[in-house]
Each structure stands twice: as structure tokens, then as C-alpha cells.
Amino acid sequence: MSMFYIQAIVHTHGIRSLRDIRKHHLPMLRSIRKRGIKVVRDTYGLSAGQLRLFVHYQPSYYHFHVHIVTLELSGQANANVGMAHLLDDVIPILELEPDGSSHEQGTFARMTITYSIGTQHGLHDALVGRQVSLTE
């Protein structure tokens, strides 16, 4: 099998998007990475280097999930810049958060995240309308 698309959906409620992820979620993210790669290797015979694991921001639905796709499919699975954030980039960013941080919000909640959305996304019309009003 050369192309497939899998989602790892977390059991934890309250993690809606990348903005809700904190340092204490690192074990969960590492487990998703490790177990996702193992399942794909054992089931389809593909190595980690043949995969892309990423998170969308803005997501298509607000219950945290990780997309796992083959390289061949990554261009068709919205794994493009401006939408996809590689799990291998998310994890080290969270590792930089200080232990016992006094910040109420995690790094991703505080940082500016540039993103693009398609015309079919639920936020499209509201954002385009707001963008027009800002340029007048």
C-alpha cells in the first residue's frame, strides 16, 4: 500500500486544537507518534521516513487529532504550509516550555500561528468579511 490516511483521535476531552496543547501533553503526543508509526509499520510495512504526522490549525473539527499519511498522499491531505504543523515540530516546541510554568496558557495559545483555510471551511466567510473591513 503506497497511500493511506489515518487519524489518531485522543480520548482526552477538552483538547480542542493545537492551542490547547501544553507541556504535560508530551507523553500523549510521543505515544501517538510511537504507536502510530508502529501500527503503520506492522500493518503496511512502511517506515517512519515514509510518513507525515501532523496537526491542522485551524482544524476541521475541534477535538484534538493527529493526521498520519504517506508522503505520496501528503500533498493531497492538506499537509501544506499554512495548515499542517508536523508533530516532529510540535513536540520540541513544547519541550522548551519551562517546567511548572506560571503561564496560564501554553506556548501555542500565546504564539501567533499563521494559517490558511479553504473556501469550504466554516470560518472562511467570517474571516473574509473581517479582512475586507480591515482594509477599508
PDB file of C-alpha atoms in Angstrom:
ATOM      1  CA  MET A   1       0.000   0.000   0.000  1.00  0.00           C
ATOM      2  CA  SER A   2       1.563   3.278  -1.051  1.00  0.00           C
ATOM      3  CA  MET A   3      -1.108   5.776   0.034  1.00  0.00           C
ATOM      4  CA  PHE A   4      -3.350   5.985   3.077  1.00  0.00           C
ATOM      5  CA  TYR A   5      -4.792   8.452   5.540  1.00  0.00           C
ATOM      6  CA  ILE A   6      -5.236   7.684   9.260  1.00  0.00           C
ATOM      7  CA  GLN A   7      -6.330   9.860  12.160  1.00  0.00           C
ATOM      8  CA  ALA A   8      -5.270   9.315  15.754  1.00  0.00           C
ATOM      9  CA  ILE A   9      -8.069  10.825  17.855  1.00  0.00           C
ATOM     10  CA  VAL A  10      -7.272  11.468  21.510  1.00  0.00           C
ATOM     11  CA  HIS A  11      -9.542  10.166  24.271  1.00  0.00           C
ATOM     12  CA  THR A  12      -8.950  13.235  26.414  1.00  0.00           C
ATOM     13  CA  HIS A  13     -11.789  15.739  26.199  1.00  0.00           C
ATOM     14  CA  GLY A  14     -11.031  19.430  26.444  1.00  0.00           C
ATOM     15  CA  ILE A  15      -8.137  19.403  23.992  1.00  0.00           C
ATOM     16  CA  ARG A  16      -9.790  21.165  21.099  1.00  0.00           C
ATOM     17  CA  SER A  17      -6.848  22.245  18.960  1.00  0.00           C
ATOM     18  CA  LEU A  18      -3.129  22.927  18.854  1.00  0.00           C
ATOM     19  CA  ARG A  19      -3.735  25.957  21.078  1.00  0.00           C
ATOM     20  CA  ASP A  20      -4.795  23.701  23.984  1.00  0.00           C
ATOM     21  CA  ILE A  21      -1.666  21.529  23.904  1.00  0.00           C
ATOM     22  CA  ARG A  22       0.699  22.010  26.858  1.00  0.00           C
ATOM     23  CA  LYS A  23       3.956  20.501  28.042  1.00  0.00           C
ATOM     24  CA  HIS A  24       2.114  17.985  30.209  1.00  0.00           C
ATOM     25  CA  HIS A  25       0.628  16.529  26.988  1.00  0.00           C
ATOM     26  CA  LEU A  26       4.087  15.464  25.758  1.00  0.00           C
ATOM     27  CA  PRO A  27       3.708  11.817  26.873  1.00  0.00           C
ATOM     28  CA  MET A  28       0.437  11.583  24.930  1.00  0.00           C
ATOM     29  CA  LEU A  29       1.969  13.145  21.797  1.00  0.00           C
ATOM     30  CA  ARG A  30       5.041  10.910  21.968  1.00  0.00           C
ATOM     31  CA  SER A  31       2.780   7.882  22.390  1.00  0.00           C
ATOM     32  CA  ILE A  32       0.699   8.861  19.353  1.00  0.00           C
ATOM     33  CA  ARG A  33       3.892   9.218  17.331  1.00  0.00           C
ATOM     34  CA  LYS A  34       5.420   5.942  18.526  1.00  0.00           C
ATOM     35  CA  ARG A  35       2.244   3.857  18.347  1.00  0.00           C
ATOM     36  CA  GLY A  36       1.092   5.381  15.054  1.00  0.00           C
ATOM     37  CA  ILE A  37       4.403   4.588  13.383  1.00  0.00           C
ATOM     38  CA  LYS A  38       4.383   1.059  14.848  1.00  0.00           C
ATOM     39  CA  VAL A  39       0.851   0.327  13.631  1.00  0.00           C
ATOM     40  CA  VAL A  40       1.706   1.539  10.138  1.00  0.00           C
ATOM     41  CA  ARG A  41       4.977  -0.431  10.089  1.00  0.00           C
ATOM     42  CA  ASP A  42       3.322  -3.631  11.356  1.00  0.00           C
ATOM     43  CA  THR A  43       0.235  -3.325   9.157  1.00  0.00           C
ATOM     44  CA  TYR A  44       1.581  -1.814   5.941  1.00  0.00           C
ATOM     45  CA  GLY A  45       5.348  -2.366   6.140  1.00  0.00           C
ATOM     46  CA  LEU A  46       6.157   1.345   5.875  1.00  0.00           C
ATOM     47  CA  SER A  47       8.880   3.115   7.838  1.00  0.00           C
ATOM     48  CA  ALA A  48       8.650   6.392   9.756  1.00  0.00           C
ATOM     49  CA  GLY A  49      10.525   8.126   6.934  1.00  0.00           C
ATOM     50  CA  GLN A  50       7.672   7.334   4.560  1.00  0.00           C
ATOM     51  CA  LEU A  51       5.096   9.099   6.769  1.00  0.00           C
ATOM     52  CA  ARG A  52       3.971  12.564   7.763  1.00  0.00           C
ATOM     53  CA  LEU A  53       2.330  13.031  11.160  1.00  0.00           C
ATOM     54  CA  PHE A  54       0.760  16.445  11.564  1.00  0.00           C
ATOM     55  CA  VAL A  55      -1.885  18.572  13.233  1.00  0.00           C
ATOM     56  CA  HIS A  56      -4.082  21.052  11.381  1.00  0.00           C
ATOM     57  CA  TYR A  57      -4.564  24.586  12.588  1.00  0.00           C
ATOM     58  CA  GLN A  58      -7.334  25.560  12.166  1.00  0.00           C
ATOM     59  CA  PRO A  59      -8.677  22.020  12.500  1.00  0.00           C
ATOM     60  CA  SER A  60     -11.665  20.685  10.580  1.00  0.00           C
ATOM     61  CA  TYR A  61     -13.276  19.739  13.916  1.00  0.00           C
ATOM     62  CA  TYR A  62     -12.375  20.755  17.449  1.00  0.00           C
ATOM     63  CA  HIS A  63     -11.386  17.505  19.166  1.00  0.00           C
ATOM     64  CA  PHE A  64      -7.623  17.082  19.054  1.00  0.00           C
ATOM     65  CA  HIS A  65      -6.392  14.601  16.472  1.00  0.00           C
ATOM     66  CA  VAL A  66      -3.198  13.810  14.570  1.00  0.00           C
ATOM     67  CA  HIS A  67      -3.168  13.019  10.854  1.00  0.00           C
ATOM     68  CA  ILE A  68      -0.910  10.186   9.667  1.00  0.00           C
ATOM     69  CA  VAL A  69      -0.384   9.993   5.909  1.00  0.00           C
ATOM     70  CA  THR A  70       2.145   8.621   3.462  1.00  0.00           C
ATOM     71  CA  LEU A  71       4.476  11.020   1.695  1.00  0.00           C
ATOM     72  CA  GLU A  72       2.682  10.313  -1.575  1.00  0.00           C
ATOM     73  CA  LEU A  73      -0.613  11.490  -0.078  1.00  0.00           C
ATOM     74  CA  SER A  74       0.732  14.388   1.967  1.00  0.00           C
ATOM     75  CA  GLY A  75       0.149  16.889  -0.846  1.00  0.00           C
ATOM     76  CA  GLN A  76      -3.498  15.839  -1.108  1.00  0.00           C
ATOM     77  CA  ALA A  77      -4.264  15.657   2.631  1.00  0.00           C
ATOM     78  CA  ASN A  78      -3.914  19.359   3.437  1.00  0.00           C
ATOM     79  CA  ALA A  79      -0.412  18.721   4.728  1.00  0.00           C
ATOM     80  CA  ASN A  80       0.699  22.004   3.215  1.00  0.00           C
ATOM     81  CA  VAL A  81       2.364  25.007   4.797  1.00  0.00           C
ATOM     82  CA  GLY A  82      -0.176  27.278   6.426  1.00  0.00           C
ATOM     83  CA  MET A  83      -2.346  24.454   7.664  1.00  0.00           C
ATOM     84  CA  ALA A  84      -0.256  21.487   8.815  1.00  0.00           C
ATOM     85  CA  HIS A  85       2.106  21.513  11.794  1.00  0.00           C
ATOM     86  CA  LEU A  86       4.367  18.478  11.891  1.00  0.00           C
ATOM     87  CA  LEU A  87       4.200  16.508  15.118  1.00  0.00           C
ATOM     88  CA  ASP A  88       8.004  16.365  14.992  1.00  0.00           C
ATOM     89  CA  ASP A  89       7.980  20.191  15.267  1.00  0.00           C
ATOM     90  CA  VAL A  90       5.193  20.456  17.860  1.00  0.00           C
ATOM     91  CA  ILE A  91       6.943  18.138  20.338  1.00  0.00           C
ATOM     92  CA  PRO A  92      10.253  20.076  20.568  1.00  0.00           C
ATOM     93  CA  ILE A  93       8.404  23.393  20.875  1.00  0.00           C
ATOM     94  CA  LEU A  94       6.553  22.018  23.902  1.00  0.00           C
ATOM     95  CA  GLU A  95       9.817  20.674  25.325  1.00  0.00           C
ATOM     96  CA  LEU A  96      11.030  24.292  25.505  1.00  0.00           C
ATOM     97  CA  GLU A  97       8.222  25.253  27.905  1.00  0.00           C
ATOM     98  CA  PRO A  98       9.655  25.597  31.417  1.00  0.00           C
ATOM     99  CA  ASP A  99       8.578  23.019  33.974  1.00  0.00           C
ATOM    100  CA  GLY A 100       5.968  24.406  36.342  1.00  0.00           C
ATOM    101  CA  SER A 101       5.469  27.456  34.130  1.00  0.00           C
ATOM    102  CA  SER A 102       3.496  30.268  35.735  1.00  0.00           C
ATOM    103  CA  HIS A 103       1.802  30.985  32.396  1.00  0.00           C
ATOM    104  CA  GLU A 104      -1.863  30.057  32.432  1.00  0.00           C
ATOM    105  CA  GLN A 105      -1.661  29.339  28.722  1.00  0.00           C
ATOM    106  CA  GLY A 106       0.786  27.142  26.884  1.00  0.00           C
ATOM    107  CA  THR A 107       3.169  28.206  24.153  1.00  0.00           C
ATOM    108  CA  PHE A 108       0.752  27.530  21.293  1.00  0.00           C
ATOM    109  CA  ALA A 109      -2.016  29.512  22.995  1.00  0.00           C
ATOM    110  CA  ARG A 110       0.283  32.530  23.340  1.00  0.00           C
ATOM    111  CA  MET A 111       2.022  32.493  19.972  1.00  0.00           C
ATOM    112  CA  THR A 112       0.801  33.861  16.666  1.00  0.00           C
ATOM    113  CA  ILE A 113       0.002  30.991  14.328  1.00  0.00           C
ATOM    114  CA  THR A 114      -0.341  31.897  10.664  1.00  0.00           C
ATOM    115  CA  TYR A 115      -2.770  29.686   8.812  1.00  0.00           C
ATOM    116  CA  SER A 116      -4.741  29.405   5.602  1.00  0.00           C
ATOM    117  CA  ILE A 117      -8.183  27.943   5.102  1.00  0.00           C
ATOM    118  CA  GLY A 118     -10.130  26.927   2.037  1.00  0.00           C
ATOM    119  CA  THR A 119     -13.421  28.345   0.867  1.00  0.00           C
ATOM    120  CA  GLN A 120     -15.300  25.341   2.281  1.00  0.00           C
ATOM    121  CA  HIS A 121     -14.042  25.857   5.854  1.00  0.00           C
ATOM    122  CA  GLY A 122     -16.651  27.067   8.339  1.00  0.00           C
ATOM    123  CA  LEU A 123     -14.539  30.108   9.243  1.00  0.00           C
ATOM    124  CA  HIS A 124     -13.921  31.234   5.660  1.00  0.00           C
ATOM    125  CA  ASP A 125     -16.812  33.665   5.180  1.00  0.00           C
ATOM    126  CA  ALA A 126     -16.427  35.290   8.598  1.00  0.00           C
ATOM    127  CA  LEU A 127     -12.685  35.795   8.111  1.00  0.00           C
ATOM    128  CA  VAL A 128     -13.013  37.127   4.577  1.00  0.00           C
ATOM    129  CA  GLY A 129     -15.692  39.562   5.745  1.00  0.00           C
ATOM    130  CA  ARG A 130     -13.483  40.751   8.580  1.00  0.00           C
ATOM    131  CA  GLN A 131     -10.456  41.051   6.298  1.00  0.00           C
ATOM    132  CA  VAL A 132     -12.380  43.310   3.904  1.00  0.00           C
ATOM    133  CA  SER A 133     -13.467  45.581   6.758  1.00  0.00           C
ATOM    134  CA  LEU A 134      -9.860  45.917   7.932  1.00  0.00           C
ATOM    135  CA  THR A 135      -8.640  47.088   4.528  1.00  0.00           C
ATOM    136  CA  GLU A 136     -11.258  49.823   4.059  1.00  0.00           C
TER     137      GLU A 136
END
